[in-house]
Amino acid sequence: MTVAQQSLISPTANPELEKALRDRVDRRSAIAGGLGELEPLAVRLGLVQNSLTPRFRDPVLALFASDHGLVVDGVGAQWGRATKDQVQMALHAQLPVSVFSRLQGLHLTVVDCGVAENLPPHARLLARKVSHGTRNARTAHAMSVEQAHAGVRVGMEIADNLPGNVLACAAMGQGSPECAALILARLSDQSVRDFVVSGPTMRQDDLVHLLDVLHGALARHRDAKDPMDILAAFGGHEIAVMVGAMLVAASKRSLIIVDGIAACAALKLASLICAPVTDYAVFCRSHVHRGLDEALALFHASALLELGMDSADGTGAALAWPMIRAAAALLTDLHEVAEARVAARPEPGAHVPTLGA
């Protein structure tokens, strides 16, 4: 992204508009009672669109899919299904995220950023393969710096061509959470253990092996400090593509819905390229793992919904979308109540008409 393009991402801070939005929400609360977390969310949405009446159109839920070389070391075999099979299940309504997206009016798109196998054409599949998977980050750079930049450009092109103003980002693929953990650990200077997505069913010896592999990758690339160098070292074609998509979505004042640890890694990288991109993000979660808690903490954020799920990334975004629409409706669809009618009370002794009078 050029300096000129970066400058197009405007911070959403606007004290005058924020006050007007808060006043508008407060008037609703005075009439019908407080609506809790919907109220600050409504204000946030107004600031994203720089409008007292934010409206959304043509929302897209994009699942960015890729394979990762780390898997050859015996890590990251999510649910035991190959990435290609996960993609096919998403495209053929065999995952909850597919059904929920359709029910909520989200256009589901799967982006092939780097799946190892070739995928058959499908109406909801966007073929943007940077390469057939990444290399093993423990033994080499996951991808070249040129590939990392190519992935970012792919994401920029995708977001630039979106007709709407909502982009939900989630990742799909074996090894994706582990690569994201490596990126977040290096960017935050925290232990990679903090970001590992490990459920209560993971055996201790499996966790020990996973951490050995991840520590080996971190040691091999100890000199990677620049965001693009870190991205190239630890990989994730899907993460690179999400970086570009997020940057352009923010430049268009689109809402970015971030679901999952890989999407958090992409947003963190994007924020180091252009900090205001985080102003346009809200966060969802499709699983309860501790690693995602740490990832959200980097943004001082919490998920819109906490449902205790352990599902594919993207599921949380699909379920949170009605909540986001409801928050916007507080500002756009709820009619103002005339003060005279609210204040009107019958005088003492006055005749109050009844049915049939």
Short mmCIF file of C-alpha atoms in Angstrom, two decimals:
data_model
loop_
_atom_site.label_atom_id
_atom_site.label_comp_id
_atom_site.label_asym_id
_atom_site.label_seq_id
_atom_site.Cartn_x
_atom_site.Cartn_y
_atom_site.Cartn_z
CA MET A 1 0.00 0.00 0.00
CA THR A 2 1.43 3.36 -0.99
CA VAL A 3 1.69 6.33 1.35
CA ALA A 4 -1.02 8.07 -0.65
CA GLN A 5 -3.35 5.11 -0.19
CA GLN A 6 -2.57 4.87 3.51
CA SER A 7 -3.60 8.49 3.98
CA LEU A 8 -7.04 7.59 2.64
CA ILE A 9 -7.78 5.65 5.84
CA SER A 10 -9.20 8.38 8.04
CA PRO A 11 -9.48 7.93 11.80
CA THR A 12 -13.11 7.71 12.83
CA ALA A 13 -12.67 10.09 15.78
CA ASN A 14 -15.18 12.94 15.45
CA PRO A 15 -16.19 14.44 18.81
CA GLU A 16 -19.06 16.49 17.40
CA LEU A 17 -20.58 13.53 15.55
CA GLU A 18 -19.99 11.22 18.51
CA LYS A 19 -21.91 13.58 20.80
CA ALA A 20 -24.78 13.77 18.31
CA LEU A 21 -24.86 9.99 18.03
CA ARG A 22 -24.83 9.55 21.80
CA ASP A 23 -27.63 12.10 22.18
CA ARG A 24 -29.66 10.24 19.57
CA VAL A 25 -29.17 6.91 21.35
CA ASP A 26 -29.90 8.47 24.75
CA ARG A 27 -33.24 9.77 23.50
CA ARG A 28 -34.18 6.20 22.55
CA SER A 29 -33.13 4.96 25.98
CA ALA A 30 -35.17 7.64 27.73
CA ILE A 31 -38.29 6.39 25.97
CA ALA A 32 -37.88 2.64 26.02
CA GLY A 33 -35.09 1.86 28.51
CA GLY A 34 -31.42 1.15 28.07
CA LEU A 35 -30.22 -1.35 25.50
CA GLY A 36 -26.86 -2.18 27.02
CA GLU A 37 -24.05 -3.00 24.61
CA LEU A 38 -26.17 -2.10 21.58
CA GLU A 39 -25.80 1.58 22.45
CA PRO A 40 -22.00 2.00 22.18
CA LEU A 41 -22.06 -0.31 19.16
CA ALA A 42 -24.58 1.99 17.45
CA VAL A 43 -22.33 4.98 18.13
CA ARG A 44 -19.36 3.05 16.76
CA LEU A 45 -21.23 2.23 13.56
CA GLY A 46 -22.18 5.87 13.06
CA LEU A 47 -18.54 6.90 13.44
CA VAL A 48 -17.42 4.24 10.96
CA GLN A 49 -19.75 5.63 8.30
CA ASN A 50 -19.37 9.24 9.45
CA SER A 51 -23.14 9.47 9.60
CA LEU A 52 -26.01 9.89 12.06
CA THR A 53 -27.88 7.23 10.09
CA PRO A 54 -25.48 4.38 9.21
CA ARG A 55 -26.85 1.96 6.64
CA PHE A 56 -25.33 -1.25 5.39
CA ARG A 57 -25.59 -2.82 1.97
CA ASP A 58 -24.42 -6.02 0.31
CA PRO A 59 -22.58 -7.50 3.33
CA VAL A 60 -19.95 -10.13 2.51
CA LEU A 61 -18.63 -12.88 4.76
CA ALA A 62 -15.32 -13.98 3.24
CA LEU A 63 -13.58 -17.17 4.30
CA PHE A 64 -9.92 -16.87 3.29
CA ALA A 65 -8.52 -20.38 2.76
CA SER A 66 -4.92 -21.58 2.57
CA ASP A 67 -2.66 -24.49 3.45
CA HIS A 68 0.42 -24.18 5.65
CA GLY A 69 3.72 -26.03 5.56
CA LEU A 70 3.80 -26.37 9.35
CA VAL A 71 1.25 -29.16 9.03
CA VAL A 72 3.97 -31.56 7.80
CA ASP A 73 5.35 -31.42 11.36
CA GLY A 74 2.11 -32.93 12.63
CA VAL A 75 0.39 -29.78 13.90
CA GLY A 76 -2.75 -27.92 12.95
CA ALA A 77 -4.87 -30.77 11.60
CA GLN A 78 -8.12 -29.03 12.54
CA TRP A 79 -10.92 -31.61 12.95
CA GLY A 80 -8.82 -33.99 10.83
CA ARG A 81 -10.15 -32.51 7.58
CA ALA A 82 -8.00 -31.29 4.73
CA THR A 83 -8.36 -27.62 3.82
CA LYS A 84 -9.80 -28.61 0.44
CA ASP A 85 -12.53 -30.59 2.20
CA GLN A 86 -13.29 -27.69 4.55
CA VAL A 87 -13.72 -25.41 1.55
CA GLN A 88 -16.04 -27.84 -0.20
CA MET A 89 -18.16 -28.21 2.93
CA ALA A 90 -18.49 -24.43 3.23
CA LEU A 91 -19.45 -24.06 -0.42
CA HIS A 92 -22.07 -26.83 -0.28
CA ALA A 93 -23.88 -25.71 2.91
CA GLN A 94 -22.38 -28.49 5.03
CA LEU A 95 -21.08 -26.13 7.71
CA PRO A 96 -23.21 -24.05 10.09
CA VAL A 97 -21.51 -20.85 8.88
CA SER A 98 -22.91 -21.48 5.40
CA VAL A 99 -26.48 -21.86 6.62
CA PHE A 100 -26.29 -18.99 9.11
CA SER A 101 -24.89 -16.67 6.44
CA ARG A 102 -27.77 -17.44 4.11
CA LEU A 103 -30.34 -16.96 6.89
CA GLN A 104 -28.88 -13.59 7.88
CA GLY A 105 -28.49 -12.21 4.36
CA LEU A 106 -24.70 -12.36 4.25
CA HIS A 107 -23.08 -13.19 0.91
CA LEU A 108 -20.71 -16.05 1.69
CA THR A 109 -17.54 -16.14 -0.41
CA VAL A 110 -14.62 -18.54 -0.07
CA VAL A 111 -11.33 -17.09 -1.29
CA ASP A 112 -8.71 -19.63 -2.37
CA CYS A 113 -5.57 -17.79 -1.29
CA GLY A 114 -3.27 -20.80 -1.23
CA VAL A 115 -5.02 -24.16 -0.93
CA ALA A 116 -2.54 -26.91 -1.81
CA GLU A 117 -4.89 -28.66 -4.24
CA ASN A 118 -6.75 -27.18 -7.17
CA LEU A 119 -10.42 -26.56 -6.44
CA PRO A 120 -13.29 -27.05 -8.90
CA PRO A 121 -15.08 -23.86 -9.96
CA HIS A 122 -18.02 -22.72 -7.84
CA ALA A 123 -20.21 -19.62 -7.91
CA ARG A 124 -19.11 -18.64 -4.39
CA LEU A 125 -15.44 -19.53 -4.81
CA LEU A 126 -13.00 -16.74 -5.63
CA ALA A 127 -9.80 -18.23 -7.08
CA ARG A 128 -6.92 -15.98 -6.03
CA LYS A 129 -4.22 -18.56 -5.28
CA VAL A 130 -0.87 -16.95 -4.49
CA SER A 131 0.76 -20.40 -4.45
CA HIS A 132 -0.13 -23.97 -3.56
CA GLY A 133 0.34 -23.58 0.19
CA THR A 134 3.30 -22.22 2.13
CA ARG A 135 6.59 -23.80 3.11
CA ASN A 136 7.28 -25.03 6.63
CA ALA A 137 8.12 -21.98 8.76
CA ARG A 138 10.21 -24.17 11.08
CA THR A 139 12.70 -24.97 8.32
CA ALA A 140 12.41 -22.01 5.90
CA HIS A 141 10.52 -18.80 5.21
CA ALA A 142 6.87 -19.75 4.80
CA MET A 143 6.78 -17.57 1.72
CA SER A 144 8.97 -15.05 -0.03
CA VAL A 145 8.59 -11.35 0.68
CA GLU A 146 7.40 -11.01 -2.91
CA GLN A 147 4.63 -13.54 -2.24
CA ALA A 148 3.66 -11.69 0.91
CA HIS A 149 3.31 -8.45 -1.05
CA ALA A 150 1.42 -10.30 -3.79
CA GLY A 151 -1.05 -11.60 -1.22
CA VAL A 152 -1.65 -8.11 0.15
CA ARG A 153 -2.28 -6.84 -3.39
CA VAL A 154 -4.77 -9.65 -3.98
CA GLY A 155 -6.68 -8.63 -0.86
CA MET A 156 -6.67 -4.99 -1.91
CA GLU A 157 -8.12 -5.92 -5.30
CA ILE A 158 -10.83 -8.06 -3.67
CA ALA A 159 -11.93 -5.31 -1.27
CA ASP A 160 -11.76 -2.66 -3.98
CA ASN A 161 -14.28 -4.63 -6.06
CA LEU A 162 -16.76 -5.29 -3.26
CA PRO A 163 -20.07 -3.54 -3.99
CA GLY A 164 -21.13 -3.21 -0.37
CA ASN A 165 -19.77 -1.61 2.79
CA VAL A 166 -19.40 -4.60 5.14
CA LEU A 167 -16.61 -7.18 5.04
CA ALA A 168 -16.51 -10.01 7.56
CA CYS A 169 -13.11 -11.74 7.56
CA ALA A 170 -12.40 -15.27 8.75
CA ALA A 171 -9.78 -17.89 7.90
CA MET A 172 -9.96 -21.52 6.91
CA GLY A 173 -7.20 -24.09 6.63
CA GLN A 174 -5.01 -26.55 8.46
CA GLY A 175 -2.23 -24.74 10.30
CA SER A 176 -3.82 -21.29 10.04
CA PRO A 177 -4.30 -20.73 13.82
CA GLU A 178 -0.73 -21.86 14.51
CA CYS A 179 0.76 -19.48 11.94
CA ALA A 180 -1.37 -16.68 13.37
CA ALA A 181 -0.06 -17.51 16.85
CA LEU A 182 3.52 -17.15 15.60
CA ILE A 183 2.78 -13.77 14.03
CA LEU A 184 0.99 -12.43 17.11
CA ALA A 185 3.69 -13.70 19.45
CA ARG A 186 6.39 -11.92 17.46
CA LEU A 187 4.39 -8.70 17.04
CA SER A 188 3.45 -8.51 20.73
CA ASP A 189 6.69 -9.92 22.16
CA GLN A 190 4.62 -12.39 24.18
CA SER A 191 4.98 -16.12 24.58
CA VAL A 192 3.57 -18.10 21.68
CA ARG A 193 1.91 -20.32 24.30
CA ASP A 194 -0.42 -17.40 25.06
CA PHE A 195 -1.85 -17.51 21.54
CA VAL A 196 -2.05 -21.24 20.95
CA VAL A 197 -5.57 -22.39 20.25
CA SER A 198 -5.68 -25.50 22.42
CA GLY A 199 -8.93 -26.90 23.74
CA PRO A 200 -9.41 -28.99 26.88
CA THR A 201 -9.32 -32.18 24.80
CA MET A 202 -5.74 -31.61 23.58
CA ARG A 203 -3.40 -34.17 25.08
CA GLN A 204 -0.41 -32.80 26.98
CA ASP A 205 2.11 -34.54 24.75
CA ASP A 206 0.41 -33.05 21.68
CA LEU A 207 0.68 -29.59 23.22
CA VAL A 208 4.35 -30.14 24.03
CA HIS A 209 5.03 -31.19 20.43
CA LEU A 210 3.11 -28.21 19.08
CA LEU A 211 5.08 -25.76 21.22
CA ASP A 212 8.36 -27.40 20.21
CA VAL A 213 7.50 -26.83 16.54
CA LEU A 214 6.39 -23.24 17.12
CA HIS A 215 9.43 -22.38 19.23
CA GLY A 216 11.61 -23.82 16.48
CA ALA A 217 9.96 -21.54 13.93
CA LEU A 218 10.38 -18.49 16.16
CA ALA A 219 14.06 -19.28 16.74
CA ARG A 220 14.74 -19.76 13.03
CA HIS A 221 13.28 -16.34 12.21
CA ARG A 222 14.43 -14.44 15.28
CA ASP A 223 15.61 -11.54 13.09
CA ALA A 224 12.22 -10.97 11.44
CA LYS A 225 10.93 -7.69 12.89
CA ASP A 226 9.36 -5.70 10.04
CA PRO A 227 5.64 -6.52 9.50
CA MET A 228 6.11 -7.83 5.97
CA ASP A 229 9.21 -9.81 6.99
CA ILE A 230 7.22 -11.38 9.83
CA LEU A 231 4.40 -12.21 7.46
CA ALA A 232 6.81 -13.83 5.01
CA ALA A 233 8.63 -15.74 7.74
CA PHE A 234 5.60 -17.33 9.37
CA GLY A 235 3.17 -17.24 6.55
CA GLY A 236 -0.36 -17.59 5.83
CA HIS A 237 -1.36 -16.60 2.32
CA GLU A 238 -4.83 -16.10 3.79
CA ILE A 239 -3.40 -13.69 6.37
CA ALA A 240 -1.59 -11.69 3.69
CA VAL A 241 -4.76 -11.42 1.61
CA MET A 242 -6.79 -10.34 4.65
CA VAL A 243 -4.24 -7.60 5.39
CA GLY A 244 -4.81 -6.05 1.98
CA ALA A 245 -8.58 -6.51 2.14
CA MET A 246 -8.80 -4.83 5.55
CA LEU A 247 -6.71 -1.85 4.48
CA VAL A 248 -8.83 -1.11 1.43
CA ALA A 249 -12.11 -1.82 3.26
CA ALA A 250 -11.15 0.76 5.87
CA SER A 251 -10.17 3.27 3.18
CA LYS A 252 -13.74 2.90 1.85
CA ARG A 253 -15.19 3.42 5.37
CA SER A 254 -16.54 -0.11 5.32
CA LEU A 255 -17.20 -2.02 8.52
CA ILE A 256 -14.71 -4.85 9.10
CA ILE A 257 -15.97 -7.80 11.15
CA VAL A 258 -13.00 -9.75 12.52
CA ASP A 259 -13.59 -13.39 13.45
CA GLY A 260 -10.83 -15.65 14.70
CA ILE A 261 -7.17 -15.54 15.59
CA ALA A 262 -5.94 -15.47 11.97
CA ALA A 263 -8.11 -12.44 11.23
CA CYS A 264 -6.73 -10.82 14.40
CA ALA A 265 -3.18 -11.46 13.15
CA ALA A 266 -4.07 -9.86 9.83
CA LEU A 267 -5.59 -6.82 11.53
CA LYS A 268 -2.52 -6.42 13.77
CA LEU A 269 -0.25 -6.47 10.72
CA ALA A 270 -2.53 -4.04 8.88
CA SER A 271 -2.49 -1.67 11.87
CA LEU A 272 1.30 -1.50 11.70
CA ILE A 273 1.00 -0.45 8.06
CA CYS A 274 -1.77 2.07 8.77
CA ALA A 275 -2.96 2.43 12.37
CA PRO A 276 -6.50 3.83 11.76
CA VAL A 277 -7.59 0.53 10.18
CA THR A 278 -8.54 -0.73 13.65
CA ASP A 279 -11.14 2.06 13.98
CA TYR A 280 -13.26 0.17 11.46
CA ALA A 281 -13.14 -3.25 13.14
CA VAL A 282 -15.56 -5.04 15.44
CA PHE A 283 -14.77 -8.48 16.80
CA CYS A 284 -16.55 -11.83 16.85
CA ARG A 285 -15.57 -15.26 18.02
CA SER A 286 -16.47 -18.72 16.85
CA HIS A 287 -14.68 -20.55 19.65
CA VAL A 288 -13.75 -20.04 23.29
CA HIS A 289 -10.06 -20.89 23.20
CA ARG A 290 -7.69 -18.93 25.41
CA GLY A 291 -5.44 -17.95 22.51
CA LEU A 292 -8.22 -15.81 21.08
CA ASP A 293 -8.67 -14.06 24.44
CA GLU A 294 -5.06 -12.94 24.22
CA ALA A 295 -5.46 -11.88 20.59
CA LEU A 296 -8.50 -9.73 21.41
CA ALA A 297 -6.65 -8.22 24.37
CA LEU A 298 -4.07 -6.79 21.96
CA PHE A 299 -6.85 -4.55 20.63
CA HIS A 300 -8.37 -3.90 24.07
CA ALA A 301 -11.50 -5.46 22.60
CA SER A 302 -14.07 -8.09 23.41
CA ALA A 303 -16.29 -10.13 21.12
CA LEU A 304 -19.81 -8.92 20.36
CA LEU A 305 -21.25 -12.28 21.44
CA GLU A 306 -19.95 -14.94 23.81
CA LEU A 307 -21.78 -18.16 22.96
CA GLY A 308 -19.33 -20.81 24.10
CA MET A 309 -18.92 -22.21 20.59
CA ASP A 310 -16.14 -24.36 19.20
CA SER A 311 -16.94 -23.95 15.54
CA ALA A 312 -15.31 -22.89 12.29
CA ASP A 313 -14.20 -19.27 12.05
CA GLY A 314 -16.92 -17.20 10.44
CA THR A 315 -19.74 -18.74 12.47
CA GLY A 316 -19.48 -16.02 15.10
CA ALA A 317 -19.58 -13.28 12.45
CA ALA A 318 -22.74 -14.74 10.90
CA LEU A 319 -24.45 -14.87 14.28
CA ALA A 320 -23.32 -11.38 15.32
CA TRP A 321 -24.55 -9.75 12.12
CA PRO A 322 -28.19 -9.44 13.33
CA MET A 323 -26.90 -7.69 16.45
CA ILE A 324 -24.94 -5.22 14.31
CA ARG A 325 -27.99 -4.56 12.14
CA ALA A 326 -30.11 -4.03 15.26
CA ALA A 327 -27.61 -1.51 16.64
CA ALA A 328 -27.69 0.44 13.37
CA ALA A 329 -31.49 0.35 13.39
CA LEU A 330 -31.48 2.30 16.66
CA LEU A 331 -30.16 5.21 14.65
CA THR A 332 -31.88 4.70 11.30
CA ASP A 333 -35.23 2.97 11.69
CA LEU A 334 -36.52 3.98 15.11
CA HIS A 335 -38.76 7.02 14.70
CA GLU A 336 -38.44 9.98 17.01
CA VAL A 337 -41.29 10.29 19.52
CA ALA A 338 -42.89 13.73 19.60
CA GLU A 339 -42.20 15.32 22.97
CA ALA A 340 -45.75 16.71 23.16
CA ARG A 341 -47.25 13.24 22.97
CA VAL A 342 -44.82 11.83 25.53
CA ALA A 343 -45.55 14.62 27.96
CA ALA A 344 -49.33 14.63 27.48
CA ARG A 345 -51.25 13.54 30.58
CA PRO A 346 -55.00 13.82 31.28
CA GLU A 347 -55.91 16.64 33.63
CA PRO A 348 -57.36 15.60 37.02
CA GLY A 349 -61.10 15.03 36.64
CA ALA A 350 -60.97 15.08 32.86
CA HIS A 351 -63.13 12.60 30.96
CA VAL A 352 -61.04 9.80 29.52
CA PRO A 353 -62.80 8.14 26.55
CA THR A 354 -63.19 4.39 26.72
CA LEU A 355 -64.02 1.83 24.10
CA GLY A 356 -67.62 2.14 23.10
CA ALA A 357 -68.02 5.64 24.54
#
